[in-house]
Amino acid sequence: MSDANGTNGADPENDPDASNLPSPRGEGEEIRVQRGMFGANNGGDTSGYGGLVRSVRLPGEASRPYGGWFDEVADELEGALEEQGLLPGNAIEKTIVDRDELTFHIEREHLVRVAQTLRDDPALRFELCTGVSAVHYLHDKGRELHAVYHLRSITHNRLIRLEVSAPDSDPHIPSLVPVYPTNDWHERETYDFFGIVFDGHPALTRIMMPDDWQGHPQRKDYPLGGIAVEYKGAQIPAPDQRRSYS
């Protein structure tokens, strides 16, 4: 997404006052403080790193200029939404530029319209969605579930990301299958592993786990589980019955 120098087209050495210099990374929002290497909290951390204290932060909102073609995409998207009578600030929660990548955080009720605009606007033309995956931030209260979409413009050779959040208590996000039909099975897999319900999906079913499986295995609060193993006469208990570190 950036040139060989990683500057999105800006040349800070020859043009230090260029208006397309990328904005600095925001401080971000702290969602938790992790103590020790693995977050153990009862003295059971045997890694030798029990004294570590680390702030876990999500990338912060960027300010303009974003750098390179990022501003062009942001301007065109905001202008196209305004033409449809939708205030950009109501649809785009925040814009993040981090590690030379552009991410739009979208309010879930406006996801379909934003995606269709990104696909159809001639100046944008993000024709391809390479799928949706998810992240479960257990400590990001009120928006624990994050769905992440990667959009590629074959016309303009650009790649951006959309991110949409939903709370554990209401894990509903509109389906993008009507806009990007290739998301069909990706949304099924994300539903299966994370429990995000994609409203409007033509047939939202489990795709990896059995139909009667309880829970969603890639959530951070999902029990470890497992089965006992016998090895050369020794009995090894299932993971959830071994020593607990937290």
Backbone as CSV, one residue per row, in Angstrom:
resi,resn,N_x,N_y,N_z,CA_x,CA_y,CA_z,C_x,C_y,C_z
1,MET,0.804,-1.196,0.000,0.000,0.000,0.000,0.844,1.256,0.000
2,SER,2.120,1.122,0.321,3.016,2.270,0.320,4.111,2.036,-0.703
3,ASP,4.910,3.074,-0.953,6.003,2.910,-1.893,7.178,2.236,-1.194
4,ALA,8.296,2.166,-1.899,9.451,1.453,-1.350,9.945,2.072,-0.062
5,ASN,9.698,3.362,0.120,10.143,4.040,1.338,9.102,4.009,2.444
6,GLY,7.938,3.403,2.140,6.910,3.303,3.161,6.263,4.619,3.508
7,THR,6.202,5.582,2.548,5.690,6.910,2.866,4.431,7.263,2.105
8,ASN,3.797,6.257,1.435,2.564,6.512,0.701,2.697,7.613,-0.336
9,GLY,3.885,7.711,-0.967,4.079,8.685,-2.032,4.718,9.983,-1.572
10,ALA,4.782,10.254,-0.269,5.398,11.486,0.222,6.919,11.367,0.190
11,ASP,7.595,12.492,0.037,9.059,12.518,0.023,9.527,13.507,1.080
12,PRO,9.604,13.095,2.341,9.922,14.032,3.420,11.317,14.622,3.331
13,GLU,12.257,13.956,2.647,13.620,14.483,2.561,13.690,15.649,1.587
14,ASN,13.053,15.509,0.420,13.119,16.552,-0.597,12.001,17.573,-0.474
15,ASP,10.932,17.216,0.222,9.785,18.116,0.342,9.205,17.983,1.745
16,PRO,9.920,18.487,2.766,9.497,18.269,4.152,8.178,18.940,4.493
17,ASP,7.755,19.924,3.687,6.496,20.615,3.971,5.355,20.090,3.117
18,ALA,5.540,18.945,2.486,4.511,18.405,1.600,3.221,18.155,2.377
19,SER,2.100,18.462,1.730,0.798,18.319,2.405,0.351,16.878,2.505
20,ASN,1.039,15.975,1.805,0.617,14.583,1.846,1.473,13.724,2.766
21,LEU,2.199,14.343,3.674,2.928,13.562,4.668,1.943,12.837,5.564
22,PRO,2.186,11.569,5.880,1.237,10.828,6.713,1.171,11.393,8.120
23,SER,-0.018,11.323,8.690,-0.206,11.826,10.046,0.422,10.862,11.047
24,PRO,0.833,11.340,12.213,1.416,10.455,13.219,0.359,9.526,13.799
25,ARG,0.807,8.392,14.277,-0.101,7.430,14.881,-0.680,8.002,16.170
26,GLY,-2.006,7.872,16.334,-2.659,8.365,17.536,-2.306,7.529,18.755
27,GLU,-2.517,8.110,19.909,-2.196,7.401,21.145,-3.063,6.171,21.343
28,GLY,-4.306,6.236,20.874,-5.180,5.084,21.001,-5.878,5.027,22.345
29,GLU,-6.724,4.031,22.479,-7.521,3.857,23.683,-7.070,2.610,24.436
30,GLU,-6.782,2.774,25.700,-6.363,1.638,26.519,-7.574,0.793,26.873
31,ILE,-7.518,-0.501,26.526,-8.643,-1.378,26.840,-8.355,-2.294,28.029
32,ARG,-7.082,-2.453,28.360,-6.749,-3.203,29.569,-5.268,-3.055,29.861
33,VAL,-4.874,-3.444,31.064,-3.476,-3.490,31.464,-3.129,-4.948,31.741
34,GLN,-2.185,-5.474,30.995,-1.792,-6.874,31.161,-0.575,-6.964,32.062
35,ARG,-0.657,-7.840,33.021,0.451,-8.063,33.947,1.007,-9.464,33.720
36,GLY,2.316,-9.548,33.545,2.940,-10.825,33.240,2.877,-11.138,31.761
37,MET,3.553,-12.210,31.367,3.630,-12.566,29.961,2.288,-13.012,29.406
38,PHE,1.515,-13.765,30.193,0.293,-14.355,29.687,-0.957,-13.854,30.411
39,GLY,-0.828,-12.808,31.208,-1.992,-12.266,31.891,-2.412,-13.040,33.114
40,ALA,-1.557,-13.911,33.622,-1.904,-14.653,34.832,-2.046,-13.696,36.008
41,ASN,-2.997,-13.967,36.890,-3.251,-13.027,37.984,-3.271,-13.676,39.362
42,ASN,-2.835,-14.937,39.460,-2.870,-15.599,40.762,-1.515,-16.147,41.176
43,GLY,-0.448,-15.572,40.587,0.886,-16.028,40.960,1.328,-17.279,40.242
44,GLY,0.557,-17.757,39.279,0.893,-19.002,38.612,1.722,-18.840,37.360
45,ASP,2.173,-17.635,37.037,2.956,-17.417,35.828,4.376,-17.930,36.058
46,THR,4.723,-19.034,35.367,6.052,-19.636,35.546,7.007,-19.242,34.424
47,SER,6.643,-18.221,33.625,7.457,-17.837,32.478,8.694,-17.037,32.875
48,GLY,8.713,-16.482,34.080,9.805,-15.614,34.474,9.561,-14.157,34.148
49,TYR,8.405,-13.867,33.550,8.073,-12.496,33.180,6.878,-11.983,33.988
50,GLY,6.688,-12.506,35.171,5.528,-12.127,35.976,5.496,-10.667,36.368
51,GLY,6.649,-9.973,36.301,6.687,-8.565,36.684,6.365,-7.602,35.564
52,LEU,6.159,-8.114,34.349,5.862,-7.226,33.229,4.497,-6.566,33.406
53,VAL,4.428,-5.292,33.060,3.156,-4.561,33.041,3.064,-3.878,31.685
54,ARG,2.021,-4.216,30.920,1.903,-3.694,29.564,0.508,-3.140,29.328
55,SER,0.454,-1.944,28.764,-0.820,-1.337,28.397,-1.239,-1.846,27.027
56,VAL,-2.436,-2.392,26.945,-2.960,-2.898,25.680,-3.864,-1.829,25.089
57,ARG,-3.454,-1.282,23.948,-4.176,-0.176,23.329,-4.560,-0.504,21.891
58,LEU,-5.716,-0.010,21.483,-6.093,-0.043,20.084,-5.534,1.195,19.400
59,PRO,-5.206,1.129,18.101,-4.648,2.305,17.408,-5.585,3.502,17.504
60,GLY,-5.011,4.671,17.647,-5.805,5.883,17.800,-6.264,6.461,16.476
61,GLU,-7.254,7.341,16.551,-7.784,7.988,15.358,-6.736,8.906,14.744
62,ALA,-6.629,8.872,13.419,-5.664,9.707,12.712,-6.285,11.057,12.393
63,SER,-5.437,12.040,12.189,-5.878,13.366,11.766,-5.278,13.665,10.404
64,ARG,-5.963,14.514,9.666,-5.481,14.836,8.320,-4.225,15.718,8.377
65,PRO,-3.367,15.600,7.364,-3.476,14.714,6.204,-3.094,13.280,6.556
66,TYR,-3.796,12.325,5.946,-3.519,10.917,6.205,-2.267,10.448,5.468
67,GLY,-1.990,11.084,4.332,-0.811,10.722,3.556,-1.156,10.036,2.254
68,GLY,-0.459,10.419,1.178,-0.620,9.761,-0.111,-2.048,9.767,-0.607
69,TRP,-2.479,8.624,-1.149,-3.822,8.508,-1.721,-4.887,8.287,-0.657
70,PHE,-4.501,8.130,0.605,-5.486,7.921,1.658,-6.482,9.088,1.739
71,ASP,-5.966,10.311,1.605,-6.847,11.486,1.655,-7.815,11.500,0.472
72,GLU,-7.334,11.077,-0.685,-8.202,11.035,-1.864,-9.369,10.077,-1.648
73,VAL,-9.082,8.901,-1.106,-10.139,7.919,-0.845,-11.113,8.435,0.211
74,ALA,-10.573,9.009,1.289,-11.429,9.517,2.357,-12.321,10.647,1.852
75,ASP,-11.749,11.569,1.061,-12.535,12.682,0.523,-13.643,12.184,-0.395
76,GLU,-13.304,11.257,-1.262,-14.295,10.764,-2.223,-15.407,9.994,-1.503
77,LEU,-15.049,9.202,-0.509,-16.069,8.461,0.233,-16.994,9.412,0.978
78,GLU,-16.433,10.392,1.655,-17.270,11.343,2.391,-18.172,12.137,1.446
79,GLY,-17.621,12.555,0.304,-18.423,13.294,-0.654,-19.551,12.452,-1.226
80,ALA,-19.277,11.197,-1.520,-20.300,10.309,-2.070,-21.409,10.050,-1.056
81,LEU,-21.054,9.922,0.213,-22.076,9.714,1.248,-22.944,10.962,1.403
82,GLU,-22.314,12.124,1.343,-23.072,13.372,1.441,-24.067,13.503,0.285
83,GLU,-23.666,13.085,-0.902,-24.566,13.134,-2.052,-25.798,12.241,-1.848
84,GLN,-25.653,11.214,-1.016,-26.768,10.318,-0.721,-27.584,10.792,0.484
85,GLY,-27.219,11.946,1.024,-27.945,12.491,2.162,-27.526,11.919,3.496
86,LEU,-26.365,11.296,3.547,-25.867,10.699,4.783,-24.643,11.470,5.250
87,LEU,-24.706,12.008,6.458,-23.556,12.725,7.002,-22.420,11.739,7.256
88,PRO,-21.218,12.019,6.715,-20.100,11.087,6.905,-19.823,10.781,8.372
89,GLY,-19.975,11.793,9.241,-19.708,11.572,10.658,-20.671,10.599,11.316
90,ASN,-21.848,10.405,10.704,-22.813,9.437,11.248,-22.495,8.020,10.812
91,ALA,-21.775,7.879,9.709,-21.459,6.546,9.187,-20.045,6.109,9.539
92,ILE,-19.100,7.049,9.504,-17.704,6.722,9.777,-17.385,7.124,11.209
93,GLU,-17.225,6.143,12.052,-16.947,6.407,13.471,-15.580,7.051,13.651
94,LYS,-14.572,6.522,12.975,-13.229,7.098,13.018,-12.403,6.511,11.885
95,THR,-11.346,7.203,11.555,-10.430,6.773,10.501,-9.055,6.570,11.113
96,ILE,-8.466,5.435,10.839,-7.180,5.089,11.441,-6.156,4.840,10.348
97,VAL,-4.991,5.464,10.485,-3.845,5.171,9.638,-2.771,4.593,10.547
98,ASP,-2.476,3.326,10.351,-1.527,2.650,11.233,-0.707,1.669,10.413
99,ARG,0.605,1.771,10.523,1.520,0.897,9.790,1.251,0.949,8.281
100,ASP,1.044,2.170,7.783,0.814,2.410,6.356,-0.423,1.703,5.832
101,GLU,-1.413,1.526,6.679,-2.676,0.929,6.272,-3.830,1.829,6.702
102,LEU,-4.858,1.882,5.866,-6.010,2.750,6.088,-7.213,1.920,6.511
103,THR,-7.800,2.284,7.644,-8.964,1.572,8.164,-10.070,2.561,8.487
104,PHE,-11.266,2.294,7.961,-12.455,3.068,8.327,-13.282,2.250,9.311
105,HIS,-13.522,2.822,10.497,-14.426,2.190,11.454,-15.838,2.681,11.147
106,ILE,-16.718,1.755,10.805,-18.044,2.087,10.306,-19.108,1.707,11.333
107,GLU,-20.096,2.588,11.517,-21.253,2.246,12.345,-22.019,1.125,11.658
108,ARG,-22.388,0.115,12.399,-22.903,-1.100,11.769,-24.184,-0.879,10.967
109,GLU,-25.026,0.062,11.390,-26.271,0.271,10.655,-26.037,0.892,9.275
110,HIS,-24.846,1.439,9.041,-24.539,2.059,7.754,-23.538,1.243,6.943
111,LEU,-23.220,0.044,7.397,-22.172,-0.744,6.744,-22.507,-1.042,5.287
112,VAL,-23.724,-1.472,5.004,-24.081,-1.884,3.650,-23.987,-0.701,2.686
113,ARG,-24.485,0.456,3.110,-24.430,1.623,2.226,-22.988,2.049,1.965
114,VAL,-22.161,2.052,3.003,-20.755,2.438,2.817,-20.057,1.464,1.877
115,ALA,-20.291,0.161,2.074,-19.649,-0.846,1.226,-20.096,-0.706,-0.225
116,GLN,-21.376,-0.460,-0.436,-21.868,-0.313,-1.803,-21.300,0.943,-2.457
117,THR,-21.144,1.996,-1.676,-20.535,3.219,-2.198,-19.082,2.980,-2.585
118,LEU,-18.351,2.286,-1.746,-16.958,1.973,-2.046,-16.845,1.101,-3.292
119,ARG,-17.815,0.229,-3.499,-17.780,-0.637,-4.673,-18.141,0.102,-5.963
120,ASP,-19.163,0.951,-5.907,-19.767,1.491,-7.130,-19.229,2.853,-7.556
121,ASP,-18.719,3.657,-6.640,-18.261,4.995,-7.020,-17.061,4.876,-7.966
122,PRO,-17.112,5.542,-9.123,-16.027,5.396,-10.110,-14.651,5.796,-9.580
123,ALA,-14.604,6.750,-8.656,-13.314,7.187,-8.127,-12.793,6.259,-7.030
124,LEU,-13.622,5.345,-6.580,-13.236,4.406,-5.518,-13.050,3.000,-6.087
125,ARG,-14.118,2.418,-6.585,-14.093,1.132,-7.262,-13.352,0.037,-6.499
126,PHE,-13.767,-0.194,-5.242,-13.260,-1.342,-4.491,-14.151,-2.531,-4.846
127,GLU,-13.797,-3.183,-5.950,-14.660,-4.212,-6.523,-14.633,-5.522,-5.759
128,LEU,-13.598,-5.745,-4.988,-13.382,-7.064,-4.390,-13.276,-6.971,-2.877
129,CYS,-14.064,-7.779,-2.180,-13.892,-7.980,-0.731,-13.291,-9.361,-0.549
130,THR,-12.105,-9.418,0.019,-11.407,-10.691,0.156,-11.848,-11.478,1.377
131,GLY,-12.918,-11.033,2.038,-13.473,-11.806,3.137,-13.641,-10.985,4.396
132,VAL,-14.233,-11.621,5.386,-14.430,-11.006,6.691,-13.908,-11.965,7.751
133,SER,-13.234,-11.414,8.728,-12.797,-12.164,9.899,-13.212,-11.368,11.125
134,ALA,-12.852,-11.831,12.278,-13.304,-11.154,13.491,-12.231,-11.211,14.565
135,VAL,-12.396,-10.338,15.554,-11.545,-10.310,16.736,-12.464,-10.142,17.940
136,HIS,-12.146,-10.829,19.015,-12.927,-10.691,20.242,-12.055,-9.995,21.286
137,TYR,-12.350,-8.705,21.513,-11.658,-7.953,22.562,-12.512,-8.030,23.820
138,LEU,-12.157,-8.956,24.677,-12.976,-9.240,25.845,-13.138,-8.031,26.755
139,HIS,-12.130,-7.140,26.775,-12.147,-6.005,27.694,-12.573,-4.699,27.024
140,ASP,-12.936,-4.753,25.772,-13.406,-3.557,25.068,-14.916,-3.452,25.269
141,LYS,-15.313,-2.992,26.439,-16.701,-3.068,26.881,-17.649,-2.323,25.938
142,GLY,-18.738,-2.994,25.601,-19.753,-2.414,24.737,-19.490,-2.599,23.261
143,ARG,-18.305,-3.098,22.899,-17.957,-3.348,21.491,-16.935,-4.486,21.432
144,GLU,-17.257,-5.548,22.129,-16.305,-6.656,22.263,-15.994,-7.351,20.942
145,LEU,-16.976,-7.419,20.054,-16.803,-8.144,18.792,-16.502,-7.170,17.655
146,HIS,-15.415,-7.412,16.953,-15.020,-6.572,15.826,-14.983,-7.422,14.562
147,ALA,-15.752,-7.039,13.553,-15.680,-7.675,12.237,-14.775,-6.833,11.345
148,VAL,-13.894,-7.500,10.609,-12.881,-6.805,9.818,-12.981,-7.261,8.364
149,TYR,-13.127,-6.293,7.452,-13.268,-6.563,6.029,-12.090,-5.945,5.278
150,HIS,-11.532,-6.690,4.321,-10.452,-6.182,3.477,-11.007,-5.962,2.075
151,LEU,-10.928,-4.725,1.598,-11.448,-4.363,0.287,-10.298,-3.991,-0.641
152,ARG,-10.353,-4.523,-1.844,-9.303,-4.221,-2.824,-9.916,-3.597,-4.063
153,SER,-9.265,-2.531,-4.536,-9.625,-1.914,-5.801,-8.670,-2.427,-6.873
154,ILE,-9.212,-3.243,-7.783,-8.392,-3.726,-8.892,-8.147,-2.582,-9.878
155,THR,-9.130,-1.711,-10.019,-9.008,-0.579,-10.934,-7.869,0.344,-10.536
156,HIS,-7.800,0.684,-9.236,-6.823,1.674,-8.773,-5.654,1.044,-8.007
157,ASN,-5.666,-0.288,-7.879,-4.592,-0.997,-7.169,-4.418,-0.451,-5.749
158,ARG,-5.513,-0.492,-4.986,-5.505,0.008,-3.615,-6.141,-1.010,-2.679
159,LEU,-5.746,-0.954,-1.425,-6.284,-1.865,-0.416,-6.623,-1.076,0.838
160,ILE,-7.853,-1.231,1.317,-8.280,-0.589,2.556,-8.967,-1.622,3.436
161,ARG,-9.299,-1.196,4.639,-9.953,-2.085,5.593,-11.170,-1.384,6.185
162,LEU,-12.254,-2.134,6.366,-13.400,-1.664,7.125,-13.471,-2.460,8.416
163,GLU,-13.840,-1.788,9.491,-13.985,-2.472,10.778,-15.300,-2.040,11.415
164,VAL,-16.038,-3.012,11.913,-17.344,-2.769,12.516,-17.387,-3.490,13.858
165,SER,-17.909,-2.820,14.875,-17.957,-3.432,16.205,-19.393,-3.659,16.652
166,ALA,-19.551,-4.628,17.544,-20.854,-4.944,18.127,-20.622,-5.492,19.531
167,PRO,-21.543,-5.271,20.442,-21.367,-5.795,21.793,-21.705,-7.280,21.886
168,ASP,-21.133,-7.939,22.870,-21.456,-9.342,23.125,-22.956,-9.533,23.323
169,SER,-23.598,-8.552,23.933,-25.019,-8.671,24.253,-25.922,-8.505,23.031
170,ASP,-25.382,-7.978,21.932,-26.165,-7.766,20.713,-25.247,-7.971,19.513
171,PRO,-24.872,-9.223,19.227,-23.822,-9.493,18.231,-24.324,-9.489,16.791
172,HIS,-25.070,-8.452,16.409,-25.661,-8.404,15.073,-24.960,-7.369,14.205
173,ILE,-24.613,-7.779,12.970,-24.005,-6.904,11.973,-24.665,-7.233,10.640
174,PRO,-25.002,-6.238,9.823,-25.630,-6.532,8.531,-24.720,-7.364,7.625
175,SER,-25.309,-8.279,6.895,-24.555,-9.091,5.949,-24.151,-8.261,4.734
176,LEU,-22.944,-8.523,4.222,-22.488,-7.869,3.001,-22.594,-8.782,1.782
177,VAL,-23.242,-9.925,1.944,-23.410,-10.827,0.807,-24.145,-10.161,-0.357
178,PRO,-25.181,-9.311,-0.106,-25.828,-8.649,-1.249,-24.887,-7.728,-2.029
179,VAL,-23.851,-7.209,-1.382,-22.897,-6.316,-2.051,-21.708,-7.110,-2.579
180,TYR,-21.157,-7.978,-1.753,-20.027,-8.827,-2.123,-20.437,-10.288,-1.913
181,PRO,-20.975,-10.953,-2.943,-21.460,-12.335,-2.773,-20.399,-13.309,-2.283
182,THR,-19.114,-13.022,-2.546,-18.057,-13.938,-2.102,-17.921,-13.979,-0.585
183,ASN,-18.597,-13.083,0.123,-18.542,-13.105,1.588,-19.408,-14.200,2.194
184,ASP,-20.147,-14.911,1.375,-21.098,-15.913,1.859,-20.473,-16.844,2.896
185,TRP,-19.459,-17.576,2.496,-18.872,-18.568,3.403,-17.987,-17.926,4.461
186,HIS,-17.412,-16.768,4.154,-16.608,-16.077,5.168,-17.492,-15.658,6.352
187,GLU,-18.687,-15.182,6.067,-19.593,-14.789,7.153,-20.052,-16.008,7.943
188,ARG,-20.245,-17.129,7.273,-20.610,-18.357,7.997,-19.506,-18.774,8.960
189,GLU,-18.253,-18.718,8.479,-17.133,-19.103,9.340,-16.998,-18.152,10.528
190,THR,-17.159,-16.863,10.293,-17.056,-15.879,11.371,-18.190,-16.072,12.372
191,TYR,-19.369,-16.379,11.891,-20.480,-16.692,12.791,-20.166,-17.945,13.611
192,ASP,-19.636,-18.957,12.955,-19.347,-20.226,13.623,-18.337,-20.035,14.756
193,PHE,-17.254,-19.313,14.496,-16.162,-19.213,15.458,-16.334,-18.077,16.461
194,PHE,-17.031,-17.000,16.073,-17.130,-15.833,16.947,-18.552,-15.510,17.389
195,GLY,-19.551,-16.079,16.729,-20.931,-15.836,17.141,-21.516,-14.533,16.632
196,ILE,-20.877,-13.879,15.665,-21.463,-12.675,15.075,-22.597,-13.094,14.146
197,VAL,-23.772,-12.530,14.350,-24.945,-12.853,13.537,-25.033,-11.835,12.403
198,PHE,-24.886,-12.305,11.173,-24.924,-11.425,10.012,-26.350,-11.369,9.483
199,ASP,-27.042,-10.313,9.851,-28.445,-10.161,9.474,-28.579,-10.014,7.969
200,GLY,-29.478,-10.818,7.375,-29.695,-10.768,5.936,-28.905,-11.793,5.164
201,HIS,-28.069,-12.577,5.842,-27.331,-13.638,5.157,-28.322,-14.677,4.637
202,PRO,-28.112,-15.194,3.422,-29.095,-16.124,2.843,-29.220,-17.457,3.562
203,ALA,-28.179,-17.899,4.252,-28.254,-19.194,4.943,-27.145,-19.261,5.986
204,LEU,-27.318,-18.546,7.075,-26.263,-18.454,8.085,-26.266,-19.714,8.949
205,THR,-25.302,-20.589,8.708,-25.182,-21.842,9.447,-23.720,-22.053,9.823
206,ARG,-23.505,-23.001,10.730,-22.126,-23.367,11.067,-21.473,-23.995,9.842
207,ILE,-20.157,-23.784,9.744,-19.438,-24.278,8.575,-18.279,-25.198,8.966
208,MET,-17.801,-25.083,10.211,-16.684,-25.901,10.672,-17.081,-26.826,11.824
209,MET,-17.798,-26.283,12.785,-18.190,-27.062,13.958,-19.505,-27.787,13.689
210,PRO,-19.796,-28.861,14.434,-21.083,-29.551,14.274,-22.251,-28.611,14.556
211,ASP,-23.381,-28.901,13.955,-24.543,-28.024,14.078,-24.989,-27.842,15.521
212,ASP,-24.790,-28.866,16.357,-25.251,-28.787,17.745,-24.143,-28.340,18.702
213,TRP,-23.041,-27.795,18.177,-21.928,-27.372,19.027,-22.360,-26.185,19.894
214,GLN,-21.940,-26.212,21.142,-22.272,-25.139,22.075,-21.160,-24.093,22.102
215,GLY,-21.521,-22.849,21.888,-20.547,-21.768,21.987,-19.784,-21.534,20.695
216,HIS,-18.820,-20.610,20.772,-18.049,-20.180,19.604,-16.573,-20.206,19.964
217,PRO,-15.809,-21.146,19.402,-14.488,-21.508,19.926,-13.418,-20.428,19.900
218,GLN,-13.539,-19.391,19.075,-12.462,-18.405,19.026,-12.744,-17.166,19.867
219,ARG,-13.764,-17.207,20.663,-13.968,-16.127,21.624,-12.984,-16.292,22.781
220,LYS,-12.555,-15.158,23.318,-11.531,-15.206,24.366,-12.047,-15.849,25.657
221,ASP,-13.361,-15.827,25.873,-13.900,-16.406,27.094,-14.379,-17.836,26.891
222,TYR,-14.065,-18.437,25.751,-14.481,-19.811,25.481,-13.611,-20.765,26.300
223,PRO,-14.200,-21.745,26.992,-13.392,-22.672,27.810,-12.438,-23.477,26.949
224,LEU,-11.261,-23.755,27.494,-10.220,-24.429,26.738,-10.649,-25.823,26.296
225,GLY,-11.248,-26.593,27.207,-11.759,-27.914,26.852,-10.653,-28.898,26.528
226,GLY,-11.004,-29.971,25.837,-10.023,-30.966,25.455,-10.399,-32.342,25.960
227,ILE,-9.602,-33.333,25.619,-9.847,-34.712,26.034,-8.582,-35.254,26.688
228,ALA,-8.773,-36.206,27.586,-7.630,-36.832,28.254,-6.839,-37.664,27.254
229,VAL,-5.500,-37.745,27.463,-4.610,-38.465,26.563,-3.817,-39.490,27.357
230,GLU,-3.665,-40.683,26.786,-2.814,-41.697,27.404,-1.546,-41.823,26.568
231,TYR,-0.378,-41.672,27.229,0.891,-41.698,26.519,1.860,-42.610,27.250
232,LYS,2.178,-43.743,26.665,3.096,-44.724,27.253,2.708,-45.061,28.687
233,GLY,1.420,-45.272,28.880,0.947,-45.680,30.191,0.631,-44.544,31.135
234,ALA,1.070,-43.312,30.796,0.794,-42.159,31.658,-0.504,-41.493,31.225
235,GLN,-1.261,-41.016,32.173,-2.505,-40.315,31.888,-2.275,-38.803,31.919
236,ILE,-2.546,-38.152,30.818,-2.417,-36.703,30.733,-3.815,-36.118,30.709
237,PRO,-4.189,-35.348,31.719,-5.555,-34.813,31.764,-5.819,-33.824,30.641
238,ALA,-7.088,-33.614,30.370,-7.475,-32.617,29.367,-6.988,-31.239,29.779
239,PRO,-6.758,-30.336,28.835,-6.207,-29.014,29.160,-6.986,-28.267,30.213
240,ASP,-8.326,-28.382,30.204,-9.108,-27.620,31.173,-9.085,-28.240,32.567
241,GLN,-8.395,-29.382,32.710,-8.272,-30.006,34.016,-6.833,-29.969,34.532
242,ARG,-5.955,-29.352,33.781,-4.571,-29.210,34.237,-4.442,-27.978,35.136
243,ARG,-3.215,-27.679,35.512,-2.975,-26.534,36.372,-3.484,-25.252,35.715
244,SER,-4.198,-24.456,36.447,-4.750,-23.210,35.917,-3.821,-22.065,36.275
245,TYR,-3.580,-21.184,35.284,-2.721,-20.026,35.500,-3.520,-18.755,35.713
246,SER,-4.798,-18.824,35.596,-5.595,-17.606,35.782,-6.952,-17.922,36.369
